[in-house]
Coordinates of C-alpha atoms in Angstrom, one line a residue:
Chain A
M19 CA -11.2 24.1 5.4
S20 CA -8.1 22.7 3.0
S21 CA -4.5 24.0 3.6
A22 CA -2.2 22.9 1.1
S23 CA 1.6 22.9 1.7
A24 CA 4.5 22.5 -0.9
S25 CA 6.2 19.3 -0.5
G26 CA 8.9 19.9 -3.1
P27 CA 9.3 18.5 -6.4
S28 CA 11.4 15.7 -5.7
P29 CA 10.1 12.2 -6.4
A30 CA 9.5 9.5 -3.6
T31 CA 12.7 8.0 -2.6
A32 CA 13.2 4.9 -1.7
A33 CA 14.9 5.7 1.9
A34 CA 13.8 2.3 3.6
A35 CA 15.4 0.2 0.8
A36 CA 17.9 -1.2 3.6
P37 CA 17.0 -4.4 5.1
V38 CA 15.3 -2.9 8.2
E39 CA 11.6 -3.1 9.0
T40 CA 9.5 0.2 9.8
D41 CA 6.7 0.0 12.3
A42 CA 4.1 2.0 10.4
A43 CA 2.3 2.6 14.0
T44 CA 5.4 4.4 15.5
G45 CA 7.5 5.4 12.8
A46 CA 10.5 3.6 14.1
T47 CA 12.8 1.7 11.7
G48 CA 15.7 -0.7 12.4
P49 CA 15.7 -4.5 13.2
M50 CA 12.8 -5.0 15.5
T51 CA 13.2 -6.6 18.6
Q52 CA 9.4 -6.4 19.2
P53 CA 6.7 -7.4 17.0
P54 CA 5.0 -4.3 15.2
K55 CA 1.5 -3.3 16.7
F56 CA -0.4 -4.4 13.9
L57 CA 0.6 -8.0 14.3
V58 CA 0.0 -7.9 18.2
D59 CA -3.4 -6.4 17.6
M60 CA -4.4 -9.1 15.0
K61 CA -7.4 -11.1 16.1
A62 CA -6.7 -14.2 14.0
K63 CA -5.3 -16.8 16.4
F64 CA -5.7 -20.2 14.6
C65 CA -4.0 -21.7 11.5
R66 CA -6.3 -21.5 8.3
M67 CA -4.3 -25.0 7.0
C68 CA -4.6 -27.3 10.0
G69 CA -6.4 -25.3 13.0
G70 CA -3.7 -25.3 15.2
R71 CA -2.6 -22.2 17.2
L72 CA -0.8 -19.4 15.8
E73 CA 2.0 -17.9 17.9
L74 CA 4.2 -14.5 17.0
S75 CA 7.5 -15.8 16.3
T76 CA 10.5 -14.9 14.0
P77 CA 10.9 -17.7 11.3
P78 CA 14.1 -19.2 11.3
E79 CA 15.0 -18.1 7.7
G80 CA 13.6 -14.8 8.1
K81 CA 14.0 -11.5 9.9
E82 CA 10.2 -10.5 10.0
W83 CA 7.7 -11.2 12.9
R84 CA 5.0 -13.5 11.7
H85 CA 2.3 -15.4 13.1
V86 CA 3.2 -19.3 12.8
C87 CA 1.3 -22.3 13.4
Q88 CA 2.8 -24.1 16.4
N89 CA 1.7 -27.5 15.2
P90 CA 4.9 -29.0 14.4
D91 CA 3.5 -31.2 11.4
C92 CA 2.5 -27.8 9.8
G93 CA 4.5 -24.7 10.5
Y94 CA 2.2 -22.5 8.2
I95 CA 2.9 -19.1 8.1
D96 CA 0.0 -16.7 8.2
Y97 CA 1.2 -13.6 6.1
Q98 CA -0.5 -10.3 6.3
N99 CA -0.9 -8.6 3.2
P100 CA -2.4 -5.2 2.6
K101 CA -5.9 -5.2 0.9
M102 CA -7.1 -3.5 -2.0
V103 CA -9.9 -1.0 -2.0
V104 CA -11.2 -0.1 -5.6
G105 CA -13.8 2.6 -6.3
C106 CA -14.9 5.1 -8.9
I107 CA -15.3 8.9 -9.0
V108 CA -18.5 8.9 -11.1
E109 CA -19.0 11.9 -13.4
H110 CA -22.4 13.0 -15.0
E111 CA -23.0 16.7 -16.5
G112 CA -20.1 18.1 -14.3
K113 CA -21.3 16.5 -11.2
V114 CA -19.8 13.9 -8.9
L115 CA -21.7 10.9 -7.6
L116 CA -21.3 10.5 -3.7
C117 CA -23.0 7.9 -1.2
K118 CA -24.2 8.7 2.1
R119 CA -23.0 5.6 4.3
A120 CA -25.6 3.5 6.0
I121 CA -23.0 1.4 7.8
Q122 CA -20.0 2.0 10.0
P123 CA -17.4 3.2 10.2
C124 CA -18.5 6.6 9.1
Y125 CA -22.4 6.0 9.3
G126 CA -24.1 9.2 7.6
K127 CA -20.8 10.4 6.2
W128 CA -20.5 10.9 2.7
T129 CA -18.2 8.6 0.5
L130 CA -17.0 7.7 -3.1
P131 CA -18.5 4.3 -4.1
A132 CA -15.7 1.9 -3.0
G133 CA -15.0 -1.5 -1.4
Y134 CA -12.6 -4.4 -1.4
M135 CA -11.6 -5.7 -4.4
E136 CA -12.4 -9.7 -4.8
W137 CA -9.8 -12.4 -5.5
N138 CA -11.2 -13.4 -9.2
E139 CA -11.8 -9.6 -10.7
S140 CA -9.7 -6.8 -12.0
S141 CA -9.7 -3.4 -10.0
A142 CA -11.8 -1.7 -12.7
A143 CA -14.5 -4.4 -12.8
G144 CA -14.4 -4.5 -8.9
A145 CA -14.5 -0.5 -8.8
A146 CA -17.7 -1.0 -11.3
R147 CA -19.1 -3.6 -9.1
E148 CA -18.8 -1.6 -5.8
T149 CA -20.6 1.4 -7.8
W150 CA -23.5 -0.8 -8.8
E151 CA -23.9 -2.4 -5.0
E152 CA -23.7 1.1 -3.2
A153 CA -25.3 3.3 -5.6
H154 CA -27.1 1.0 -8.4
A155 CA -25.4 3.1 -11.1
Q156 CA -23.9 1.8 -14.2
V157 CA -20.4 3.3 -15.2
S158 CA -17.9 3.2 -17.8
V159 CA -14.4 3.5 -16.4
I160 CA -12.3 6.1 -17.9
A161 CA -8.8 5.7 -16.5
P162 CA -7.1 5.1 -13.2
Y163 CA -7.2 8.4 -11.2
A164 CA -5.3 7.9 -7.7
H165 CA -3.4 5.1 -5.8
W166 CA -3.1 5.6 -2.1
D167 CA -1.1 3.3 0.2
I168 CA -2.4 3.5 3.9
P169 CA 0.0 1.4 5.6
M170 CA -1.1 1.7 9.2
I171 CA -4.6 0.1 8.4
G172 CA -3.2 -2.1 5.8
Q173 CA -5.0 -0.9 2.7
A174 CA -4.0 0.5 -0.9
Y175 CA -7.0 2.4 -2.3
I176 CA -7.3 2.4 -6.3
L177 CA -9.7 4.7 -7.7
F178 CA -11.0 5.2 -11.2
R179 CA -12.6 8.2 -12.9
A180 CA -15.7 6.8 -14.4
S181 CA -18.8 8.2 -16.4
L182 CA -22.4 7.4 -15.5
A183 CA -23.6 5.1 -18.3
P184 CA -26.9 4.4 -19.6
P185 CA -29.7 4.3 -18.2
Y186 CA -28.2 7.1 -16.1
T187 CA -29.7 6.2 -12.9
F188 CA -28.8 5.6 -9.5
S189 CA -30.4 4.9 -6.1
S190 CA -29.1 3.8 -2.9
G191 CA -27.9 0.2 -2.3
P192 CA -28.2 -1.6 1.1
E193 CA -25.1 0.2 2.2
S194 CA -26.3 3.7 1.6
L195 CA -28.7 6.0 3.1
E196 CA -28.7 8.3 0.1
V197 CA -26.9 8.8 -3.3
A198 CA -26.7 12.1 -4.8
L199 CA -24.6 14.1 -7.5
F200 CA -22.9 16.7 -6.3
E201 CA -21.6 20.3 -8.2
P202 CA -17.7 20.2 -7.6
S203 CA -18.1 23.5 -5.3
A204 CA -20.8 21.8 -3.0
I205 CA -18.9 18.7 -2.2
P206 CA -19.4 18.5 1.4
F207 CA -15.8 18.2 2.5
E208 CA -16.7 18.6 6.2
E209 CA -18.8 15.5 6.0
L210 CA -16.8 13.1 4.1
A211 CA -15.9 9.7 5.3
F212 CA -12.3 8.7 4.7
S213 CA -8.8 10.3 4.3
S214 CA -8.6 8.7 1.2
V215 CA -11.8 10.4 0.0
S216 CA -11.0 13.6 1.0
T217 CA -7.8 13.6 -0.4
T218 CA -8.8 12.4 -3.6
L219 CA -11.4 15.0 -3.9
R220 CA -9.5 17.8 -3.1
L221 CA -7.2 17.0 -6.0
Y222 CA -9.9 16.3 -8.2
L223 CA -11.1 19.8 -7.6
E224 CA -7.5 21.3 -8.1
D225 CA -7.4 19.2 -11.5
L226 CA -10.7 20.2 -12.5
R227 CA -9.4 24.1 -11.9
T228 CA -6.4 23.4 -14.0
G229 CA -8.3 21.4 -16.8
S230 CA -5.9 18.5 -16.6
F231 CA -6.6 15.3 -14.9
R232 CA -3.2 13.7 -13.1
F233 CA -2.6 10.4 -11.8
H234 CA -2.2 10.8 -8.1
H235 CA 0.2 8.3 -6.3
G236 CA 1.2 8.7 -2.6
V237 CA 0.8 7.4 1.1
I238 CA -1.5 8.6 3.7
D239 CA 0.1 8.2 7.3
K240 CA -2.7 8.2 9.7
R241 CA -2.3 9.0 13.6
P242 CA -2.6 6.0 15.6
G243 CA -6.0 5.6 17.1
S244 CA -7.6 8.3 14.9
L245 CA -11.0 8.1 13.6
P246 CA -11.5 7.3 9.8
N247 CA -12.6 10.7 8.9
D248 CA -11.0 12.7 11.7
P249 CA -9.7 15.9 10.3
G250 CA -5.9 16.7 11.0
A251 CA -5.5 13.1 11.8
F252 CA -3.6 12.0 8.5
V253 CA -0.9 13.4 6.3
V254 CA -0.3 12.5 2.9
R255 CA 3.2 12.1 1.9
D256 CA 5.6 11.0 -1.2
H257 CA 2.9 12.4 -3.4
M258 CA 3.6 11.9 -7.2
A259 CA 1.2 13.3 -9.8
L260 CA 1.8 12.2 -13.4
S261 CA 0.6 14.9 -15.6
V262 CA -1.3 13.2 -18.2
D263 CA -1.5 14.2 -21.8
L264 CA -4.7 15.9 -22.6
A265 CA -5.3 13.8 -25.5
G266 CA -6.8 11.6 -23.0
P267 CA -6.3 8.1 -21.4
S268 CA -6.6 6.5 -24.7
G269 CA -3.7 8.4 -26.2
G270 CA -1.3 6.1 -27.6
A271 CA -3.0 3.3 -25.7
D272 CA -4.4 1.4 -28.8
T273 CA -1.8 -1.4 -28.4
A274 CA -2.6 -4.8 -26.6
T275 CA 0.4 -6.8 -26.2
Q276 CA -0.3 -10.2 -26.6
Q277 CA 2.5 -12.7 -26.3
Chain B
M22 CA 8.3 -13.2 -30.8
S23 CA 5.7 -10.5 -29.9
S24 CA 2.6 -9.8 -31.8
A25 CA 0.8 -6.3 -31.0
S26 CA -2.7 -6.3 -32.0
A27 CA -4.9 -3.0 -32.1
S28 CA -7.6 -3.2 -29.5
G29 CA -9.1 0.1 -30.2
P30 CA -9.1 3.4 -28.3
S31 CA -12.0 2.6 -26.0
P32 CA -11.6 3.0 -22.4
A33 CA -12.2 -0.1 -20.4
T34 CA -16.1 -0.3 -19.8
A35 CA -17.7 -1.7 -16.8
A36 CA -19.7 -4.4 -18.6
A37 CA -19.9 -6.2 -15.7
A38 CA -21.3 -3.9 -13.3
A39 CA -24.8 -5.5 -12.9
P40 CA -25.1 -7.5 -9.8
V41 CA -23.7 -10.9 -11.3
E42 CA -20.7 -12.8 -10.8
T43 CA -17.7 -13.5 -13.0
D44 CA -15.9 -16.7 -12.8
A45 CA -12.5 -15.7 -13.9
A46 CA -11.4 -19.4 -14.5
T47 CA -14.2 -19.9 -17.2
G48 CA -15.2 -16.4 -18.0
A49 CA -18.8 -17.4 -17.4
T50 CA -21.1 -14.5 -16.0
G51 CA -24.2 -14.7 -14.2
P52 CA -25.6 -15.8 -10.7
M53 CA -23.5 -18.8 -9.9
T54 CA -25.1 -22.0 -8.9
Q55 CA -21.7 -23.6 -8.3
P56 CA -18.8 -21.9 -6.4
P57 CA -15.9 -20.8 -8.4
K58 CA -13.1 -22.8 -9.2
F59 CA -10.6 -20.6 -7.2
L60 CA -12.6 -21.1 -3.8
V61 CA -12.9 -24.9 -4.5
D62 CA -9.3 -25.0 -5.0
M63 CA -8.3 -23.2 -1.8
K64 CA -6.4 -25.0 0.6
A65 CA -7.6 -23.0 3.9
K66 CA -10.0 -25.4 5.5
F67 CA -9.9 -23.6 8.9
C68 CA -11.4 -20.7 11.0
R69 CA -8.6 -18.1 11.7
M70 CA -10.7 -16.8 14.5
C71 CA -11.8 -20.1 16.4
G72 CA -10.2 -23.0 14.7
G73 CA -13.7 -24.4 13.4
R74 CA -14.2 -26.1 10.1
L75 CA -14.7 -23.6 7.1
E76 CA -17.3 -24.8 4.4
L77 CA -18.2 -23.4 1.2
S78 CA -21.7 -21.7 1.5
T79 CA -23.7 -18.8 0.3
P80 CA -24.1 -16.4 3.4
P81 CA -27.6 -15.4 4.2
E82 CA -27.4 -11.7 3.3
G83 CA -25.1 -11.9 0.3
K84 CA -24.8 -13.7 -2.8
E85 CA -21.1 -14.6 -3.1
W86 CA -19.7 -18.1 -2.4
R87 CA -17.5 -17.8 0.4
H88 CA -15.9 -19.8 3.1
V89 CA -17.5 -19.5 6.2
C90 CA -17.0 -20.9 9.9
Q91 CA -19.4 -23.9 10.6
N92 CA -19.2 -23.0 14.4
P93 CA -22.6 -21.5 15.4
D94 CA -20.9 -19.2 17.7
C95 CA -18.5 -17.7 15.2
G96 CA -19.8 -17.9 11.7
Y97 CA -16.5 -15.8 10.5
I98 CA -16.4 -15.3 6.6
D99 CA -12.8 -16.1 5.0
Y100 CA -12.9 -13.3 2.7
Q101 CA -10.5 -13.9 -0.3
N102 CA -8.9 -10.9 -1.5
P103 CA -5.9 -10.3 -4.3
K104 CA -2.4 -9.7 -3.3
M105 CA -0.4 -6.9 -4.1
V106 CA 3.1 -7.6 -5.9
V107 CA 5.2 -4.5 -5.9
G108 CA 8.6 -4.2 -7.7
C109 CA 11.0 -2.1 -9.6
I110 CA 12.3 -1.4 -13.1
V111 CA 15.7 -0.2 -11.8
E112 CA 17.5 1.9 -14.3
H113 CA 21.2 2.8 -14.7
E114 CA 23.0 4.3 -17.5
G115 CA 20.4 3.1 -20.0
K116 CA 20.5 -0.4 -18.8
V117 CA 17.9 -2.3 -16.9
L118 CA 18.3 -4.6 -13.8
L119 CA 17.0 -8.2 -14.1
C120 CA 17.2 -11.1 -11.6
K121 CA 17.7 -14.5 -12.5
R122 CA 15.6 -16.6 -10.0
A123 CA 17.1 -19.0 -7.5
I124 CA 13.6 -20.3 -6.5
Q125 CA 10.5 -21.8 -8.3
P126 CA 8.4 -21.0 -9.8
C127 CA 10.4 -20.0 -12.9
Y128 CA 13.9 -21.2 -11.4
G129 CA 16.4 -20.2 -13.7
K130 CA 14.2 -17.4 -15.5
W131 CA 14.9 -13.7 -15.4
T132 CA 12.7 -11.3 -13.6
L133 CA 12.1 -7.8 -12.4
P134 CA 12.8 -7.4 -8.6
A135 CA 9.3 -7.7 -7.0
G136 CA 7.4 -9.8 -4.5
Y137 CA 4.5 -9.5 -1.9
M138 CA 3.8 -6.1 -0.4
E139 CA 3.7 -6.2 3.3
W140 CA 0.6 -4.9 5.4
N141 CA 2.7 -2.1 7.2
E142 CA 4.5 -0.7 4.1
S143 CA 3.6 1.6 1.0
S144 CA 4.1 0.0 -2.5
A145 CA 6.8 2.0 -3.4
A146 CA 9.0 1.1 0.0
G147 CA 7.9 -2.5 -0.7
A148 CA 9.3 -2.2 -4.3
A149 CA 12.5 -0.9 -3.1
R150 CA 12.6 -3.3 -0.2
E151 CA 12.2 -6.3 -2.7
T152 CA 15.0 -4.9 -4.8
W153 CA 17.1 -4.6 -1.8
E154 CA 16.3 -8.3 -0.9
E155 CA 16.7 -9.8 -4.3
A156 CA 19.5 -7.8 -6.0
H157 CA 21.0 -5.7 -2.9
A158 CA 20.6 -2.6 -4.7
Q159 CA 19.6 0.6 -3.3
V160 CA 17.3 2.6 -5.3
S161 CA 15.4 5.8 -5.9
V162 CA 11.7 5.1 -7.0
I163 CA 10.8 7.7 -9.6
A164 CA 7.4 7.0 -10.5
P165 CA 4.6 4.4 -11.0
Y166 CA 5.0 2.7 -14.2
A167 CA 2.5 -0.2 -14.6
H168 CA -0.3 -1.6 -12.9
W169 CA -1.5 -5.1 -14.0
D170 CA -4.6 -7.1 -12.5
I171 CA -4.2 -10.8 -12.8
P172 CA -7.6 -12.0 -11.6
M173 CA -7.1 -15.4 -12.1
I174 CA -4.2 -15.9 -9.8
G175 CA -5.7 -13.2 -7.4
Q176 CA -2.5 -10.8 -7.9
A177 CA -2.3 -7.0 -8.5
Y178 CA 1.3 -6.2 -9.8
I179 CA 2.4 -2.7 -9.1
L180 CA 5.6 -1.7 -10.8
F181 CA 7.6 1.4 -10.4
R182 CA 10.5 3.1 -12.4
A183 CA 13.2 3.5 -10.1
S184 CA 17.1 4.4 -10.5
L185 CA 20.1 2.7 -9.0
A186 CA 21.2 5.0 -6.2
P187 CA 24.6 5.3 -4.4
P188 CA 26.7 3.0 -4.0
Y189 CA 25.4 1.9 -7.5
T190 CA 26.3 -1.6 -6.6
F191 CA 24.2 -5.0 -6.7
S192 CA 24.5 -8.5 -6.0
S193 CA 22.5 -11.5 -6.0
G194 CA 20.4 -11.8 -2.8
P195 CA 19.0 -15.5 -1.6
E196 CA 16.2 -15.7 -4.2
S197 CA 18.5 -14.8 -7.1
L198 CA 21.0 -17.0 -9.0
E199 CA 22.5 -13.7 -10.7
V200 CA 21.9 -9.9 -11.2
A201 CA 22.7 -8.0 -14.1
L202 CA 21.9 -4.7 -16.2
F203 CA 20.8 -5.3 -19.5
E204 CA 20.8 -3.1 -22.6
P205 CA 17.2 -2.8 -23.7
S206 CA 17.9 -4.3 -27.0
A207 CA 19.4 -7.4 -25.1
I208 CA 16.5 -8.1 -22.6
P209 CA 16.2 -12.3 -22.8
F210 CA 12.5 -12.1 -23.5
E211 CA 12.6 -15.8 -24.2
E212 CA 14.0 -16.3 -20.6
L213 CA 11.6 -14.0 -18.4
A214 CA 9.5 -15.4 -15.7
F215 CA 6.3 -14.1 -15.7
S216 CA 3.6 -12.6 -17.9
S217 CA 3.4 -9.5 -15.9
V218 CA 7.2 -9.1 -16.6
S219 CA 7.4 -9.6 -20.3
T220 CA 4.3 -7.5 -20.6
T221 CA 5.8 -4.7 -18.8
L222 CA 9.1 -4.7 -20.4
R223 CA 7.8 -5.1 -24.0
L224 CA 6.0 -1.7 -23.4
Y225 CA 9.0 -0.1 -21.4
L226 CA 10.8 -0.9 -24.8
E227 CA 7.9 0.7 -26.9
D228 CA 8.1 3.9 -24.5
L229 CA 11.8 4.3 -24.8
R230 CA 11.4 4.0 -28.5
T231 CA 9.0 6.8 -28.4
G232 CA 10.9 8.6 -25.9
S233 CA 7.7 8.9 -23.4
F234 CA 7.1 6.9 -20.3
R235 CA 3.4 6.1 -20.0
F236 CA 1.5 4.6 -16.9
H237 CA 0.0 1.3 -17.8
H238 CA -2.7 -0.4 -16.8
G239 CA -4.7 -3.4 -17.6
V240 CA -5.8 -7.2 -16.9
I241 CA -3.8 -10.0 -17.8
D242 CA -5.7 -13.0 -18.4
K243 CA -3.9 -16.5 -18.1
R244 CA -5.1 -19.8 -19.5
P245 CA -6.2 -22.0 -16.9
G246 CA -3.5 -24.3 -15.7
S247 CA -0.7 -22.6 -17.7
L248 CA 2.9 -22.1 -16.3
P249 CA 3.9 -18.5 -15.0
N250 CA 6.0 -18.1 -18.0
D251 CA 4.2 -20.2 -20.9
P252 CA 4.2 -17.9 -24.0
G253 CA 1.1 -17.5 -25.7
A254 CA -0.7 -18.6 -22.3
F255 CA -1.8 -15.0 -21.6
V256 CA -3.5 -11.9 -23.1
V257 CA -3.4 -8.1 -21.8
R258 CA -6.9 -6.9 -22.2
D259 CA -8.3 -3.4 -21.3
H260 CA -4.9 -1.9 -21.6
M261 CA -5.0 1.8 -20.7
A262 CA -1.7 4.0 -21.1
L263 CA -1.8 7.3 -19.6
S264 CA 0.5 9.6 -21.8
V265 CA 2.7 11.4 -19.2
D266 CA 3.7 14.8 -19.6
L267 CA 7.3 14.8 -20.6
A268 CA 8.0 17.5 -17.8
G269 CA 8.4 14.3 -15.6
P270 CA 6.5 12.7 -12.8
S271 CA 7.3 15.8 -10.7
G272 CA 5.6 18.4 -13.1
G273 CA 2.7 19.8 -11.2
A274 CA 3.1 17.4 -8.3
D275 CA 4.5 20.0 -5.8
T276 CA 1.3 19.8 -3.7
A277 CA 0.8 17.8 -0.9
T278 CA -2.7 18.0 0.6
Q279 CA -3.0 17.9 4.2
Q280 CA -6.1 18.3 6.0

C-alpha cells in the first residue's frame, strides 16, 4: 500500500529564491503575465474595509497579482495568506487516537484531530482545543512532530505528539462519527482522510519501528482537482527529518529566555 | 541584558483543552460574555463575499465570538486566523546576515530577513523569497530552526537556518537600509527589531556555544500595547527545544513517502 522512495540526503534548497513567482497549480515559474489560478478561483469579491469591489490587478509598487479595492479612496489590498491547521497524534498505551469524520470533506474517513488555528491561541493550545472539540479528549502536548506545507490549498499543518491525559476518556464531538484508539499495525491507511494525515502516520510508524521520533518538515504537492484523500494524488517533497535526541523533547530545553 | 530563568523540564501541557476560550489580551479564561479585544479592534467591517456589514455576534451553532455578515441571504463568517511569518538565519563563514529596516515598525532596527508567507508557496520557499527581497541574497535552506507563536498579534514565526549560496553576494532590498554579516559576538541585541528575532538569536548563540543546533518551539506573550522591540515587554513560555542529532538535518531523512 505504501511505496517509499529515496529522495537523497540533500536538504531543501531554495531554488526559487530569485524574484520570480511560482504558480503552485501549474508548477510554472517566472514573471507571471496571468494571475495565478488560486487568485482567479477566490470567491471573495468585496473589500473588507469599505465594501467596495475587489479586482485582480498588479499593484503599482509590487510584482504580485493581488485583489485590490477599486474604490480610489480606499485601495485596500486583500492579501491571501496560508492558514495553519493544528492537531495532535494522541498516544495512549501504545495506541493512537483517530476520529471518523462526520462532516465533508472526507465524510466517513479517519483523521487525526485537527483544525484551523485561531488568531489568539498558540499552535499547541489550538491542537489541544481541536482534540477536545473533535474527540472530547484531554491531552498533554509532548512535542512538535510534523510541519507540512500544502501550497496548492494554502494550508500549513502543524502536528504535535500528545499523550491522553486524565481522565483518559474520549467520545465523539459534533464533527466525529466515532473516536477510537488504534494499534499502530491496525491504522486504516486505506480509509484515511487527508494527505497530511497519511503522510504523518506513515512516518510515525517508521519512527516507532526505529524507536526514535523525528521532527518532520516538508511540502505536500497535490494534483490539481484531486480529492483530499485520493491515493496517488500527491507527492511529498523537500522532506527534512530532524533526528531528535533520545533524551526527549525536554533535553536541554529547561531554559526560558526572557528579555 | 539577557536573563535566563529555569522553566522546568516539563513539556507544554494543554491546560486549556476544555471548551473554554482564552482572551490572549487579558489572560482570562472561561466562557466569554464579551468579545475578545482583538476582534473588537479589527478594522474590517464589510463582508468579502457580498459587501454587507459585518457585526460581532455569536453564531448559533458555535460558542466563539465572530464577525458575521448581517445580510440574511449571506451570513458569511469572517474567521480570523494567524498569519505565518517566514524567514532565514543566513550563515556565511561563521557570521549571520542581518538587515537594518527601512520601514516601520522598527525603522532603523536590525532584523532577520523575514516576512509574510504567501498562499501558494512553502514556508522554506517563502523564507528564501523574503531573504532575496530584503537582502538580495541567494540561500540554501538547511533546516527548520524555530517556530514561535505570538497569539496577541496573530502571528506564527517559522525560521530556518540557511547558508549563503553562490554568488555569495548581498545588498539592501527596498525594505532595508543596510545588510551586513555579523560575528555572533557582535550581534546588536540592543538594536534588534522584534521579540521573535531577539529570542531566536539568543538561542542561536546558546546552540553555537554548545555546538548543537536544536529545533525551538514556543510561545511569545507580549505585554498589551508594547512596542515590537520593547525590552522586557514579552516573555517566552512553553519553550521546547528538540535536541537534534549531530548527524545533521538529513540524518535518517532520506525517505520521501509517496502514496
